[in-house]
PDB file of C-alpha atoms in Angstrom:
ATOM      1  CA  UNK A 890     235.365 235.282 130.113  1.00  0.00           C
ATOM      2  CA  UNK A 891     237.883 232.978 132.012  1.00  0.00           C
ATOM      3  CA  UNK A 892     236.483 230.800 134.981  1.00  0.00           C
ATOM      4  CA  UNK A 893     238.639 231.089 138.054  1.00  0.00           C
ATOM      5  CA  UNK A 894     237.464 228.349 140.636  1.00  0.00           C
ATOM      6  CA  UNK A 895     238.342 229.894 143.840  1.00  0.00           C
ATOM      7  CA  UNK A 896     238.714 227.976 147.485  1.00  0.00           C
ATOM      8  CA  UNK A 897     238.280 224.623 146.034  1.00  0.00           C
ATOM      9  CA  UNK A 898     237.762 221.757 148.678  1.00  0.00           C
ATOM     10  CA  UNK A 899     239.844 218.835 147.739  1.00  0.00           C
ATOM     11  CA  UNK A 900     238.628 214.930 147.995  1.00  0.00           C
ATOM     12  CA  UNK A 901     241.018 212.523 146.476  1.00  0.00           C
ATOM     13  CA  UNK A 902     239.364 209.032 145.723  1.00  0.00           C
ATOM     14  CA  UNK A 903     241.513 205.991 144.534  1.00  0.00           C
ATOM     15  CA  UNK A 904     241.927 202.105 145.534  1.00  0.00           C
ATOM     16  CA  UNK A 905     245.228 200.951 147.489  1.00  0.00           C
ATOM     17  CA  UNK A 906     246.261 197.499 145.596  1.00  0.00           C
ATOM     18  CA  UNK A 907     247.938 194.343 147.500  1.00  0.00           C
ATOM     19  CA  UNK A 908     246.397 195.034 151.073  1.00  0.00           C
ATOM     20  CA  UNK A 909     245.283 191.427 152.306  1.00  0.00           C
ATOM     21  CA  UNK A 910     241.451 192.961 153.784  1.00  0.00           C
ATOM     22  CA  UNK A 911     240.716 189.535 154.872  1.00  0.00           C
ATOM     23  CA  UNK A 912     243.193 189.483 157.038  1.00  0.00           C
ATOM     24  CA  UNK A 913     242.749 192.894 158.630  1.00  0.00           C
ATOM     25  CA  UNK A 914     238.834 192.257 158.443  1.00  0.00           C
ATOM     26  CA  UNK A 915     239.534 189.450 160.854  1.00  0.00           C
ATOM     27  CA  UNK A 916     242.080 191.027 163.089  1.00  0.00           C
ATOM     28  CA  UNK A 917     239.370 194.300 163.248  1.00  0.00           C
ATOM     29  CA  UNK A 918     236.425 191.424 164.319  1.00  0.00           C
ATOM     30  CA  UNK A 919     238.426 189.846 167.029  1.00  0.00           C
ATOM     31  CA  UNK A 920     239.414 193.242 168.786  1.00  0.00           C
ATOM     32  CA  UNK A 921     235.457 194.246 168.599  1.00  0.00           C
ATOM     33  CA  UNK A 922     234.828 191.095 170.549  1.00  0.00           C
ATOM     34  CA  UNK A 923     237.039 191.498 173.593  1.00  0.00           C
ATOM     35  CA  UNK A 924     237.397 196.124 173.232  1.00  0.00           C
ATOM     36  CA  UNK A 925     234.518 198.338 174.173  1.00  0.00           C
ATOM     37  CA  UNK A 926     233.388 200.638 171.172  1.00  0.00           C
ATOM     38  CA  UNK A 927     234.414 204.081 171.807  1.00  0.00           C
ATOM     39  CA  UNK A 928     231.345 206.577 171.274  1.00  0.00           C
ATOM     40  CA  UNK A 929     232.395 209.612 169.388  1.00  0.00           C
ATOM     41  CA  UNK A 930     230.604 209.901 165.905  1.00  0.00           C
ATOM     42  CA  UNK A 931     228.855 207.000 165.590  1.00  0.00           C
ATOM     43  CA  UNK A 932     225.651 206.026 165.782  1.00  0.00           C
ATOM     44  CA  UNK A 933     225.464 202.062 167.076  1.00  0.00           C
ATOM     45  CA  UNK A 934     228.058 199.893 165.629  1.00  0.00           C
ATOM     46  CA  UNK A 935     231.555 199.706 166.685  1.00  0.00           C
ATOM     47  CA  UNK A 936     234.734 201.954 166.902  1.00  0.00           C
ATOM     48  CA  UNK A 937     237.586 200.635 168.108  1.00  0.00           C
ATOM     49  CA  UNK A 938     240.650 202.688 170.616  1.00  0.00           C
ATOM     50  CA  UNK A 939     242.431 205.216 167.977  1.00  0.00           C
ATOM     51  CA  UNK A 940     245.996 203.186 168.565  1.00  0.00           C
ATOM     52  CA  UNK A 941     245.711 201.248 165.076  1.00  0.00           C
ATOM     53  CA  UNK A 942     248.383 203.372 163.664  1.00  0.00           C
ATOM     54  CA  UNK A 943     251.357 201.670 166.488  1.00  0.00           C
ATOM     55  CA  UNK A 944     249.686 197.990 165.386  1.00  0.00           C
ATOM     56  CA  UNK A 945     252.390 196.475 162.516  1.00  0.00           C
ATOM     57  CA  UNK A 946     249.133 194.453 161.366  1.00  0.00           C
ATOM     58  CA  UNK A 947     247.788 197.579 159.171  1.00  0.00           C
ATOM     59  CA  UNK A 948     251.552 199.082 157.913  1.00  0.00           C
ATOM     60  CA  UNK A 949     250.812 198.532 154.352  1.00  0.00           C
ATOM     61  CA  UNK A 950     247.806 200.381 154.563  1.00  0.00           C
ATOM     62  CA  UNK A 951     249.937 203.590 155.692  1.00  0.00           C
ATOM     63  CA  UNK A 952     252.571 202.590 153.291  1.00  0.00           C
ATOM     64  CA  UNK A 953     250.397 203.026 150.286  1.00  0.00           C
ATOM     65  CA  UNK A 954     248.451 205.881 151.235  1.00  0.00           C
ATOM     66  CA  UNK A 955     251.414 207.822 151.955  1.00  0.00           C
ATOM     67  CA  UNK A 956     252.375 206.458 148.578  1.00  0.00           C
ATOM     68  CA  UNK A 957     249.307 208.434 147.136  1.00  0.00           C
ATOM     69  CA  UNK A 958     250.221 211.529 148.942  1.00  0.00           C
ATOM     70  CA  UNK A 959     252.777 211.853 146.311  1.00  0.00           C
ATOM     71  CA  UNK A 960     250.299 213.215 143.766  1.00  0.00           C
ATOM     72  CA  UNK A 961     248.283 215.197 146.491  1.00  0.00           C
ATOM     73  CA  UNK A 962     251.396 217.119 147.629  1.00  0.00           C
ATOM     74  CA  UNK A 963     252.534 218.009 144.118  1.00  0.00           C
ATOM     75  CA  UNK A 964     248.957 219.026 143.106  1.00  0.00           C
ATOM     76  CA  UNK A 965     248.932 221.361 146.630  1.00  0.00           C
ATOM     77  CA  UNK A 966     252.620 222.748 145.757  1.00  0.00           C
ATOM     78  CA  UNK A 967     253.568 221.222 149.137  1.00  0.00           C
ATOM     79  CA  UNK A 968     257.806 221.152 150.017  1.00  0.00           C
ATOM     80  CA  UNK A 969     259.098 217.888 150.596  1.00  0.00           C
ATOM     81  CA  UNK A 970     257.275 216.744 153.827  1.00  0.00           C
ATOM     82  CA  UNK A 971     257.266 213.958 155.941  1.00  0.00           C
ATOM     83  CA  UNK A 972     254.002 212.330 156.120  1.00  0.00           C
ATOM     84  CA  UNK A 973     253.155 210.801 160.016  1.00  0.00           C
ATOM     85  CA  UNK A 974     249.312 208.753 160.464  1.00  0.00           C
ATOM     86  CA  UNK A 975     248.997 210.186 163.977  1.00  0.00           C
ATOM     87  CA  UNK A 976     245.961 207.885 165.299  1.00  0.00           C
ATOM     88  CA  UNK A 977     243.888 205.369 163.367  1.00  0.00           C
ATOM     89  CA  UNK A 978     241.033 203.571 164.407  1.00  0.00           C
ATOM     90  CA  UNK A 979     238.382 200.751 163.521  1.00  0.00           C
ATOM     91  CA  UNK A 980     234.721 201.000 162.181  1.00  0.00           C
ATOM     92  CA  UNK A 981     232.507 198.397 162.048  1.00  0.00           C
ATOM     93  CA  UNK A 982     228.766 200.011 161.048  1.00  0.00           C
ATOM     94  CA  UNK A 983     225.594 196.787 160.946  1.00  0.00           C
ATOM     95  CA  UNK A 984     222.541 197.436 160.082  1.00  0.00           C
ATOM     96  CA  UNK A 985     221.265 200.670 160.640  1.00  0.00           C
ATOM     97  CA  UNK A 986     224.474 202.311 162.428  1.00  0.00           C
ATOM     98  CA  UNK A 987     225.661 204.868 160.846  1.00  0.00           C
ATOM     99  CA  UNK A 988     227.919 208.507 161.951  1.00  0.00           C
ATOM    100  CA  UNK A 989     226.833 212.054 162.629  1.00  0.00           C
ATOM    101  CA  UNK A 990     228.532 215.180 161.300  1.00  0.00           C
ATOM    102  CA  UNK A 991     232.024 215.629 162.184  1.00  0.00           C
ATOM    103  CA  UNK A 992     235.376 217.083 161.241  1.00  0.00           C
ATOM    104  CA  UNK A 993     239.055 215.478 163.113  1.00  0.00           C
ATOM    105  CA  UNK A 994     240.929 217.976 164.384  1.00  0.00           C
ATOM    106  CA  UNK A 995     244.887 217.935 165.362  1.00  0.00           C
ATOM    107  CA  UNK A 996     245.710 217.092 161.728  1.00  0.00           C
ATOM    108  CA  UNK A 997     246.132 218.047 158.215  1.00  0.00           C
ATOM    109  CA  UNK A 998     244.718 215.394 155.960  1.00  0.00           C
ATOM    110  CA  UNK A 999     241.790 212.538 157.132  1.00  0.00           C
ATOM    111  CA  UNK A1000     241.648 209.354 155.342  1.00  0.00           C
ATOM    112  CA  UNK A1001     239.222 206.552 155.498  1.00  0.00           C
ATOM    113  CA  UNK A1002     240.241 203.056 153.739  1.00  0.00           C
ATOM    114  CA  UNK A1003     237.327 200.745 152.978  1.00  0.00           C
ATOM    115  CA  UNK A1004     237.979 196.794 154.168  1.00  0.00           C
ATOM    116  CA  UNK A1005     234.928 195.162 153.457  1.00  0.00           C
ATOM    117  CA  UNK A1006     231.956 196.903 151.825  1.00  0.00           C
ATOM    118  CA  UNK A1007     228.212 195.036 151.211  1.00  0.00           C
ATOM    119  CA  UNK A1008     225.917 197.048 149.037  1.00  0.00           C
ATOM    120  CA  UNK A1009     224.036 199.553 149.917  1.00  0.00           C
ATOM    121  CA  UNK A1010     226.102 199.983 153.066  1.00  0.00           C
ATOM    122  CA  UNK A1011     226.299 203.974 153.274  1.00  0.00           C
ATOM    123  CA  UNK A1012     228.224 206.723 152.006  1.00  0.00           C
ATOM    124  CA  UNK A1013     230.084 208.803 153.001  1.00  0.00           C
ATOM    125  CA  UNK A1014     229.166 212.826 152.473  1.00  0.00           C
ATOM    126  CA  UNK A1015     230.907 215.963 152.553  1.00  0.00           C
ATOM    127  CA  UNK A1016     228.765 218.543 153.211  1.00  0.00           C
ATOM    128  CA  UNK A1017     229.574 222.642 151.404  1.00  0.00           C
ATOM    129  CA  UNK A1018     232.025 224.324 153.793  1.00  0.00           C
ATOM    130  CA  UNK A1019     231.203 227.911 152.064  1.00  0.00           C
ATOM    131  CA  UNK A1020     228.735 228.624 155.129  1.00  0.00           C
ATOM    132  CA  UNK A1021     227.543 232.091 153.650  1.00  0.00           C
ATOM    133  CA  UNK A1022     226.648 229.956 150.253  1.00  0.00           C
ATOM    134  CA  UNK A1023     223.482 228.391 152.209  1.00  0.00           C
ATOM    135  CA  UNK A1024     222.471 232.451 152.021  1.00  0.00           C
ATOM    136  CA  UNK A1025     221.224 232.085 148.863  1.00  0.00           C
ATOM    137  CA  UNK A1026     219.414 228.916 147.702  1.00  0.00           C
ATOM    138  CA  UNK A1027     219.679 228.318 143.833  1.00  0.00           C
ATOM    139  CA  UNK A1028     218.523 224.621 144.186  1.00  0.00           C
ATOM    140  CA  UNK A1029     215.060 225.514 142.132  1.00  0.00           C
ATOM    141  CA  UNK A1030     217.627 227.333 138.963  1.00  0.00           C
ATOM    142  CA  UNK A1031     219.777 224.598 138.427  1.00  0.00           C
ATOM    143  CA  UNK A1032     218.777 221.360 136.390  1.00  0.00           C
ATOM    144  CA  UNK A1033     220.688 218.712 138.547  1.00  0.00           C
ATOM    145  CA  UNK A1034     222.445 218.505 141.692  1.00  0.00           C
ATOM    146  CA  UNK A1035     225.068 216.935 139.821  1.00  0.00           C
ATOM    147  CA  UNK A1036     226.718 220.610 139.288  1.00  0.00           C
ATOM    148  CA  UNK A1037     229.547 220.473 141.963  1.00  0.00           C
ATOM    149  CA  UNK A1038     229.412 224.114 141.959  1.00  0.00           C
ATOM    150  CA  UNK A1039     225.633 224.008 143.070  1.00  0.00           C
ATOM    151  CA  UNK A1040     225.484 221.080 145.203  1.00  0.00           C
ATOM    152  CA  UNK A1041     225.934 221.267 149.255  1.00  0.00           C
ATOM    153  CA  UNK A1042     226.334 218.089 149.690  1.00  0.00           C
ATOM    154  CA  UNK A1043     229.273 215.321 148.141  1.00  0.00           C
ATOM    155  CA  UNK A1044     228.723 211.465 148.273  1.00  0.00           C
ATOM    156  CA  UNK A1045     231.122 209.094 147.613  1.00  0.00           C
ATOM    157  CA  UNK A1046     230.471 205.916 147.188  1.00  0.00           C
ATOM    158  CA  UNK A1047     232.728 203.445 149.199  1.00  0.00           C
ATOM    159  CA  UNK A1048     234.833 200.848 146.919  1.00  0.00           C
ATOM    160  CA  UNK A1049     236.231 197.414 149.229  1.00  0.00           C
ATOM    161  CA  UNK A1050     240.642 198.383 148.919  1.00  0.00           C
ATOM    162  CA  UNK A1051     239.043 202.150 148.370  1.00  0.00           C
ATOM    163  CA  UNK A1052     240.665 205.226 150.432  1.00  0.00           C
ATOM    164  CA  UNK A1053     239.157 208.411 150.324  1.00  0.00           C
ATOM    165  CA  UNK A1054     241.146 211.246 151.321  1.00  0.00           C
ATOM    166  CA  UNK A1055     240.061 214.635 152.246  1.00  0.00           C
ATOM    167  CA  UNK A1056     241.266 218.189 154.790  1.00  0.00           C
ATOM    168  CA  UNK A1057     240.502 217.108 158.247  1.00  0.00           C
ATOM    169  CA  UNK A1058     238.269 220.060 158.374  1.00  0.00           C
ATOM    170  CA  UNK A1059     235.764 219.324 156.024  1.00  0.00           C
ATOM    171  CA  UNK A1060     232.612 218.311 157.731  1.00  0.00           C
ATOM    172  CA  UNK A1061     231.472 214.657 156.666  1.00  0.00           C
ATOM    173  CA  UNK A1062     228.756 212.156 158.235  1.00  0.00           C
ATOM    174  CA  UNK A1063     228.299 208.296 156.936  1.00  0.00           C
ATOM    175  CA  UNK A1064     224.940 206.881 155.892  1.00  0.00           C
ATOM    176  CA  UNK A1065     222.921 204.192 157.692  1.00  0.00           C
ATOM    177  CA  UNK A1066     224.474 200.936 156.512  1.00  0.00           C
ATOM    178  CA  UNK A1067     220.754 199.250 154.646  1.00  0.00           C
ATOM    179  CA  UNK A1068     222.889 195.756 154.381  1.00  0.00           C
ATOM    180  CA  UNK A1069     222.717 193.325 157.117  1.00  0.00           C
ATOM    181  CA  UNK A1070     226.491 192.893 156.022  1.00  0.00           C
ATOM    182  CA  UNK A1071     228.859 194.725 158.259  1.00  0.00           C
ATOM    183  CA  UNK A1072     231.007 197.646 156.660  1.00  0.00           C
ATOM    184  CA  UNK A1073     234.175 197.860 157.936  1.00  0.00           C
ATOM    185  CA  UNK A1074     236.325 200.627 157.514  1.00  0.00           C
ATOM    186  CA  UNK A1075     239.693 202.376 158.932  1.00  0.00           C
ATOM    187  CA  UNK A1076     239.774 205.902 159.533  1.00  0.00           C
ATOM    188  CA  UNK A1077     243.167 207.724 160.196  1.00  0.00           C
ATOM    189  CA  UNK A1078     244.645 211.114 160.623  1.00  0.00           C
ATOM    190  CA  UNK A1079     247.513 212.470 158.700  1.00  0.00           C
ATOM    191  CA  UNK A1080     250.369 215.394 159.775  1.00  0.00           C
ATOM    192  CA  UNK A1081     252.371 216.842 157.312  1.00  0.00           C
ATOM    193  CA  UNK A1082     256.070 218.150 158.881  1.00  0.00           C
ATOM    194  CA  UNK A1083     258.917 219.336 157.642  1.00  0.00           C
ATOM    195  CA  UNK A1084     262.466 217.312 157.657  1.00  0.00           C
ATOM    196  CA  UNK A1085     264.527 218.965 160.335  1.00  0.00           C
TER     197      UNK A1085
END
């Protein structure tokens, strides 16, 4: 027999080189200081106004990623596109805070790149989009829940200079951060257009 993996759900995982996360740690700790956190998925901790992506401060952070797209729109047989970070915004999860279930809308691709990271600070999960799958529970055949084809749920352990990139629709939550170091993290929305 041949095995034909139908719908697969994409999450690209890699580490962005030269980006100076001290520096953009710092910038994202002043703005928490004088900018109210926005509520939207988080639980406690701080998330900043989605305007990152117009602040100069974070540019080589969109200039690599978009670097990495390269691979990601070959792999998806994607035309030549322009890639656009349409909003962008801060997190800043202490002890405790963490983010519900959620998908981003308005966009193609979601990214999240990881500035500072303490250990056992949270990960981040993707949780099984086939919604008919949870019909049947197999969790009591299979030996592991290592078995991506068996598993409902993803984790991804976050890497400081990591981005993880995945479809904006894929429902995702963050962890409780267990350190009583701050994680810091961007999170930004991607378009993909065509030249005209």
């Amino acid at each position: 027999m041949e095995l034909i993996n139908t719908f697969p759900t994409e999450v690209w995982v890699g580490t962005l080189d030269g980006i100076d996360n001290r520096g953009i740690e710092d910038t994202i700790l002043s703005r928490e200081k004088v900018e109210k956190s926005e509520r939207k998925s988080n639980k406690g901790g701080w998330q900043s106004l989605d305007n990152f992506h117009n602040d100069k401060s974070f540019l080589p952070i969109w200039e690599r990623t978009s670097q990495e797209f390269d691979l990601l729109c070959a792999h998806n047989n994607y035309k030549d596109l322009k890639i656009n970070v349409i909003n962008a915004w801060a997190n800043v999860n202490r002890f405790k805070d963490f983010n519900i279930s959620h998908h981003h809308d308005r966009s193609n691709w979601s990214c999240v790149y990881y500035v500072r990271v303490p250990e056992d600070c949270g990960n981040i999960v993707f949780i099984d989009p086939r919604i008919s799958r949870s019909m049947a529970k197999e969790n009591n055949l299979v030996m592991n829940y290592e078995n991506l084809s068996q598993s409902s749920e993803y984790y991804v352990h976050p890497l400081e200079g990591g981005v993880v990139v995945f479809p904006s629709w894929l429902v995702h939550y963050v962890e409780p951060n267990q350190s009583d170091s701050p994680r810091i993290s961007i999170s930004f929305n991607v378009s993909l257009n065509e030249y005209t």
